[in-house]
PDB file of C-alpha atoms in Angstrom:
ATOM      1  CA  MET E 117      73.766 108.935 104.001  1.00 94.00           C
ATOM      2  CA  ILE E 118      76.657 111.210 103.078  1.00 95.00           C
ATOM      3  CA  ARG E 119      76.662 114.833 103.524  1.00 96.00           C
ATOM      4  CA  LEU E 120      78.699 118.220 104.082  1.00 96.00           C
ATOM      5  CA  MET E 121      79.169 119.169 107.617  1.00 96.00           C
ATOM      6  CA  THR E 122      77.423 122.159 108.595  1.00 94.00           C
ATOM      7  CA  ALA E 123      77.898 123.909 112.346  1.00 91.00           C
ATOM      8  CA  LYS E 124      75.079 122.178 113.584  1.00 94.00           C
ATOM      9  CA  ASP E 125      77.165 119.000 113.302  1.00 95.00           C
ATOM     10  CA  SER E 126      79.903 119.966 115.503  1.00 95.00           C
ATOM     11  CA  ALA E 127      78.840 118.348 118.886  1.00 96.00           C
ATOM     12  CA  HIS E 128      78.262 115.129 116.996  1.00 97.00           C
ATOM     13  CA  VAL E 129      81.280 115.487 115.544  1.00 97.00           C
ATOM     14  CA  GLN E 130      83.040 116.147 118.825  1.00 96.00           C
ATOM     15  CA  HIS E 131      81.350 112.925 120.370  1.00 97.00           C
ATOM     16  CA  ILE E 132      82.022 110.784 117.570  1.00 97.00           C
ATOM     17  CA  ALA E 133      85.689 111.745 117.909  1.00 96.00           C
ATOM     18  CA  ARG E 134      86.011 111.461 121.706  1.00 96.00           C
ATOM     19  CA  VAL E 135      84.413 107.750 121.641  1.00 96.00           C
ATOM     20  CA  THR E 136      86.205 106.665 118.828  1.00 96.00           C
ATOM     21  CA  TRP E 137      89.699 107.771 120.163  1.00 94.00           C
ATOM     22  CA  TYR E 138      88.909 106.193 123.289  1.00 94.00           C
ATOM     23  CA  GLU E 139      88.054 102.675 121.577  1.00 94.00           C
ATOM     24  CA  THR E 140      90.675 102.589 119.199  1.00 93.00           C
ATOM     25  CA  TYR E 141      93.694 104.073 121.153  1.00 92.00           C
ATOM     26  CA  ASN E 142      92.647 102.686 124.912  1.00 92.00           C
ATOM     27  CA  GLY E 143      95.860 100.995 126.035  1.00 89.00           C
ATOM     28  CA  LEU E 144      98.009 102.581 123.208  1.00 90.00           C
ATOM     29  CA  ILE E 145      97.749 106.618 123.759  1.00 92.00           C
ATOM     30  CA  PRO E 146      97.381 107.314 127.782  1.00 93.00           C
ATOM     31  CA  GLU E 147      93.939 108.547 128.299  1.00 92.00           C
ATOM     32  CA  ASP E 148      95.065 112.133 129.497  1.00 93.00           C
ATOM     33  CA  ILE E 149      96.851 112.707 126.368  1.00 93.00           C
ATOM     34  CA  GLN E 150      93.805 111.479 124.437  1.00 92.00           C
ATOM     35  CA  LYS E 151      91.549 113.918 126.402  1.00 93.00           C
ATOM     36  CA  LYS E 152      94.018 116.841 125.872  1.00 94.00           C
ATOM     37  CA  PHE E 153      94.187 116.129 121.812  1.00 94.00           C
ATOM     38  CA  ILE E 154      90.809 115.725 121.219  1.00 95.00           C
ATOM     39  CA  ASP E 155      89.873 118.967 123.744  1.00 95.00           C
ATOM     40  CA  ARG E 156      92.241 121.169 121.468  1.00 94.00           C
ATOM     41  CA  SER E 157      91.817 119.556 117.805  1.00 95.00           C
ATOM     42  CA  TYR E 158      87.985 119.280 118.013  1.00 95.00           C
ATOM     43  CA  SER E 159      86.898 122.577 120.123  1.00 94.00           C
ATOM     44  CA  ASN E 160      84.168 124.639 119.075  1.00 93.00           C
ATOM     45  CA  ALA E 161      87.059 127.027 117.133  1.00 94.00           C
ATOM     46  CA  MET E 162      88.364 124.259 115.438  1.00 93.00           C
ATOM     47  CA  MET E 163      85.589 122.504 114.436  1.00 93.00           C
ATOM     48  CA  LEU E 164      84.767 126.068 112.599  1.00 93.00           C
ATOM     49  CA  LYS E 165      88.425 126.450 110.952  1.00 94.00           C
ATOM     50  CA  ARG E 166      88.151 122.459 109.793  1.00 93.00           C
ATOM     51  CA  MET E 167      84.658 123.472 107.992  1.00 92.00           C
ATOM     52  CA  GLU E 168      86.337 126.827 106.608  1.00 93.00           C
ATOM     53  CA  LYS E 169      90.083 125.322 105.674  1.00 94.00           C
ATOM     54  CA  SER E 170      89.083 121.806 104.367  1.00 95.00           C
ATOM     55  CA  THR E 171      86.220 119.297 103.747  1.00 96.00           C
ATOM     56  CA  VAL E 172      84.573 117.403 106.107  1.00 97.00           C
ATOM     57  CA  LEU E 173      81.791 114.736 105.597  1.00 97.00           C
ATOM     58  CA  ILE E 174      79.315 113.502 107.751  1.00 98.00           C
ATOM     59  CA  ALA E 175      77.872 109.983 107.559  1.00 98.00           C
ATOM     60  CA  GLU E 176      74.148 109.660 108.741  1.00 97.00           C
ATOM     61  CA  CYS E 177      72.546 106.814 109.956  1.00 96.00           C
ATOM     62  CA  GLU E 178      68.726 107.282 110.308  1.00 94.00           C
ATOM     63  CA  GLY E 179      68.798 110.988 110.466  1.00 94.00           C
ATOM     64  CA  MET E 180      71.570 110.840 113.258  1.00 96.00           C
ATOM     65  CA  PRO E 181      75.693 111.643 112.555  1.00 97.00           C
ATOM     66  CA  ILE E 182      77.488 108.354 113.247  1.00 98.00           C
ATOM     67  CA  GLY E 183      80.899 109.102 111.333  1.00 97.00           C
ATOM     68  CA  PHE E 184      82.781 111.864 109.755  1.00 98.00           C
ATOM     69  CA  ALA E 185      86.051 111.933 107.194  1.00 97.00           C
ATOM     70  CA  ASN E 186      87.703 115.226 107.246  1.00 97.00           C
ATOM     71  CA  PHE E 187      90.289 116.322 104.357  1.00 97.00           C
ATOM     72  CA  THR E 188      92.344 118.870 102.591  1.00 95.00           C
ATOM     73  CA  LYS E 189      91.563 120.431  99.435  1.00 92.00           C
ATOM     74  CA  LYS E 190      93.719 119.560  96.857  1.00 91.00           C
ATOM     75  CA  ASP E 191      97.382 121.442  96.815  1.00 91.00           C
ATOM     76  CA  GLU E 192      99.308 122.696  93.466  1.00 90.00           C
ATOM     77  CA  ASP E 193     101.254 119.083  93.484  1.00 90.00           C
ATOM     78  CA  GLY E 194      97.876 117.483  93.199  1.00 89.00           C
ATOM     79  CA  ASP E 195      98.149 115.801  96.826  1.00 94.00           C
ATOM     80  CA  SER E 196      95.221 116.028  99.525  1.00 95.00           C
ATOM     81  CA  GLU E 197      95.383 114.228 102.673  1.00 96.00           C
ATOM     82  CA  LEU E 198      92.570 112.228 104.489  1.00 97.00           C
ATOM     83  CA  THR E 199      93.199 114.256 108.239  1.00 97.00           C
ATOM     84  CA  ALA E 200      90.516 112.137 110.402  1.00 96.00           C
ATOM     85  CA  MET E 201      88.024 109.471 109.869  1.00 97.00           C
ATOM     86  CA  TYR E 202      86.309 108.273 112.438  1.00 97.00           C
ATOM     87  CA  ILE E 203      82.925 106.323 112.962  1.00 97.00           C
ATOM     88  CA  LEU E 204      81.261 105.136 115.992  1.00 97.00           C
ATOM     89  CA  PRO E 205      81.988 101.437 117.124  1.00 96.00           C
ATOM     90  CA  SER E 206      78.716 100.652 116.817  1.00 95.00           C
ATOM     91  CA  HIS E 207      78.728 101.578 113.192  1.00 96.00           C
ATOM     92  CA  GLN E 208      81.822 100.172 112.088  1.00 94.00           C
ATOM     93  CA  SER E 209      82.468  97.285 109.685  1.00 93.00           C
ATOM     94  CA  ILE E 210      78.955  97.869 108.090  1.00 95.00           C
ATOM     95  CA  GLY E 211      80.415  99.881 105.303  1.00 95.00           C
ATOM     96  CA  TYR E 212      80.169 103.956 106.492  1.00 97.00           C
ATOM     97  CA  GLY E 213      83.954 103.952 105.678  1.00 95.00           C
ATOM     98  CA  GLU E 214      83.933 102.920 102.528  1.00 95.00           C
ATOM     99  CA  LYS E 215      81.165 105.329 101.942  1.00 96.00           C
ATOM    100  CA  LEU E 216      83.153 108.195 102.959  1.00 97.00           C
ATOM    101  CA  LEU E 217      86.126 107.249 101.482  1.00 95.00           C
ATOM    102  CA  LYS E 218      84.268 106.930  98.046  1.00 94.00           C
ATOM    103  CA  HIS E 219      82.385 110.077  98.531  1.00 95.00           C
ATOM    104  CA  ALA E 220      85.378 112.307  99.503  1.00 95.00           C
ATOM    105  CA  LEU E 221      87.583 110.628  96.582  1.00 93.00           C
ATOM    106  CA  SER E 222      85.006 111.997  94.090  1.00 92.00           C
ATOM    107  CA  MET E 223      85.370 115.241  95.995  1.00 93.00           C
ATOM    108  CA  LEU E 224      88.818 115.247  94.765  1.00 90.00           C
ATOM    109  CA  SER E 225      88.634 116.359  91.177  1.00 84.00           C
ATOM    110  CA  GLY E 226      92.285 116.666  89.473  1.00 85.00           C
ATOM    111  CA  ALA E 227      94.196 114.715  92.693  1.00 89.00           C
ATOM    112  CA  GLN E 228      96.847 112.680  92.047  1.00 93.00           C
ATOM    113  CA  GLN E 229      97.728 111.119  96.028  1.00 94.00           C
ATOM    114  CA  PHE E 230      95.450 111.155  98.664  1.00 95.00           C
ATOM    115  CA  PHE E 231      97.895 110.431 101.471  1.00 97.00           C
ATOM    116  CA  VAL E 232      96.603 109.184 105.429  1.00 97.00           C
ATOM    117  CA  TYR E 233      98.872 108.741 108.360  1.00 97.00           C
ATOM    118  CA  VAL E 234      97.907 106.016 111.111  1.00 96.00           C
ATOM    119  CA  ASP E 235      99.229 105.070 114.176  1.00 95.00           C
ATOM    120  CA  GLY E 236     101.108 101.954 113.431  1.00 95.00           C
ATOM    121  CA  ARG E 237      99.354  99.783 116.237  1.00 94.00           C
ATOM    122  CA  ASN E 238      95.907 100.544 115.166  1.00 94.00           C
ATOM    123  CA  SER E 239      95.561  96.971 113.091  1.00 93.00           C
ATOM    124  CA  ASN E 240      91.871  98.042 112.374  1.00 93.00           C
ATOM    125  CA  GLY E 241      92.602 101.271 110.669  1.00 94.00           C
ATOM    126  CA  ARG E 242      95.404  99.944 108.509  1.00 97.00           C
ATOM    127  CA  ALA E 243      93.585  97.136 107.420  1.00 96.00           C
ATOM    128  CA  PHE E 244      90.781  99.014 106.351  1.00 96.00           C
ATOM    129  CA  TYR E 245      93.074 101.254 104.268  1.00 97.00           C
ATOM    130  CA  GLU E 246      94.871  98.092 102.809  1.00 97.00           C
ATOM    131  CA  LYS E 247      91.919  96.772 101.675  1.00 96.00           C
ATOM    132  CA  HIS E 248      90.435 100.027  99.913  1.00 95.00           C
ATOM    133  CA  GLY E 249      93.819 100.341  97.878  1.00 94.00           C
ATOM    134  CA  PHE E 250      96.019 102.647  99.930  1.00 96.00           C
ATOM    135  CA  GLU E 251      99.671 101.214  99.529  1.00 96.00           C
ATOM    136  CA  LEU E 252     102.332 101.864 102.899  1.00 98.00           C
ATOM    137  CA  LEU E 253     104.807 104.147 102.228  1.00 97.00           C
ATOM    138  CA  ASP E 254     106.475 104.267 105.266  1.00 97.00           C
ATOM    139  CA  VAL E 255     106.498 103.408 108.952  1.00 97.00           C
ATOM    140  CA  PHE E 256     108.344 105.857 111.339  1.00 96.00           C
ATOM    141  CA  GLU E 257     108.495 106.512 115.132  1.00 95.00           C
ATOM    142  CA  GLU E 258     107.457 110.317 115.998  1.00 95.00           C
ATOM    143  CA  TYR E 259     106.183 111.929 119.744  1.00 94.00           C
ATOM    144  CA  PHE E 260     102.609 112.860 119.709  1.00 91.00           C
ATOM    145  CA  GLU E 261     101.746 115.015 122.771  1.00 89.00           C
ATOM    146  CA  GLY E 262     104.692 113.858 124.286  1.00 90.00           C
ATOM    147  CA  HIS E 263     104.077 110.152 123.735  1.00 90.00           C
ATOM    148  CA  LEU E 264     106.626 107.981 121.716  1.00 94.00           C
ATOM    149  CA  VAL E 265     104.086 106.585 118.886  1.00 93.00           C
ATOM    150  CA  GLU E 266     104.606 104.574 115.634  1.00 96.00           C
ATOM    151  CA  THR E 267     102.668 105.877 112.511  1.00 96.00           C
ATOM    152  CA  ALA E 268     101.952 104.397 109.167  1.00 97.00           C
ATOM    153  CA  GLN E 269     102.205 106.613 106.000  1.00 98.00           C
ATOM    154  CA  TYR E 270      99.474 105.299 103.253  1.00 98.00           C
ATOM    155  CA  VAL E 271      98.841 106.760  99.911  1.00 96.00           C
ATOM    156  CA  TYR E 272      96.176 106.232  97.587  1.00 95.00           C
ATOM    157  CA  TYR E 273      97.190 106.746  93.628  1.00 94.00           C
ATOM    158  CA  ILE E 274      93.965 108.555  92.297  1.00 90.00           C
ATOM    159  CA  HIS E 275      93.630 107.824  88.961  1.00 76.00           C
ATOM    160  CA  ASN E 276      91.374 109.991  87.007  1.00 57.00           C
ATOM    161  CA  THR E 277      89.673 108.722  83.681  1.00 47.00           C
ATOM    162  CA  VAL E 278      90.578 110.894  80.789  1.00 45.00           C
ATOM    163  CA  CYS E 279      87.342 111.234  78.313  1.00 47.00           C
ATOM    164  CA  ILE E 280      88.342 111.692  74.557  1.00 45.00           C
TER     165      ILE E 280
END
């Protein structure tokens, strides 16, 4: 089941982010940098801000949160950004990511483009977005918490059906 996040989900989202980040970036991004980022970006205060300023969807399995997607509201140009999508490793590759993505897209009425930025070495993440119709726009180097990373920028062009 996919649903909107509530304040009661904060601890689950924090856990999912921490576990998934470690599994995905182990050996790519130093653990101390991962911890610093997760502690700051998923603090209780930031969780409340995420719910207020953006949309957070929860994926559940048997009533337990096992994943989430966080995306911005459509801006004046018709753009939105998927800022985070994480599924517990034990529940990956069985359709939860696709369900979250489809649900997010269904909520972006009038949006034109949906952007996502992925670590360039995250081959599973990149393959997921490419499989689901995202197009690679750019690959560039940048500093993440003082650590040099490669970032891949993708876009999904939203085709809204017009009824006449």
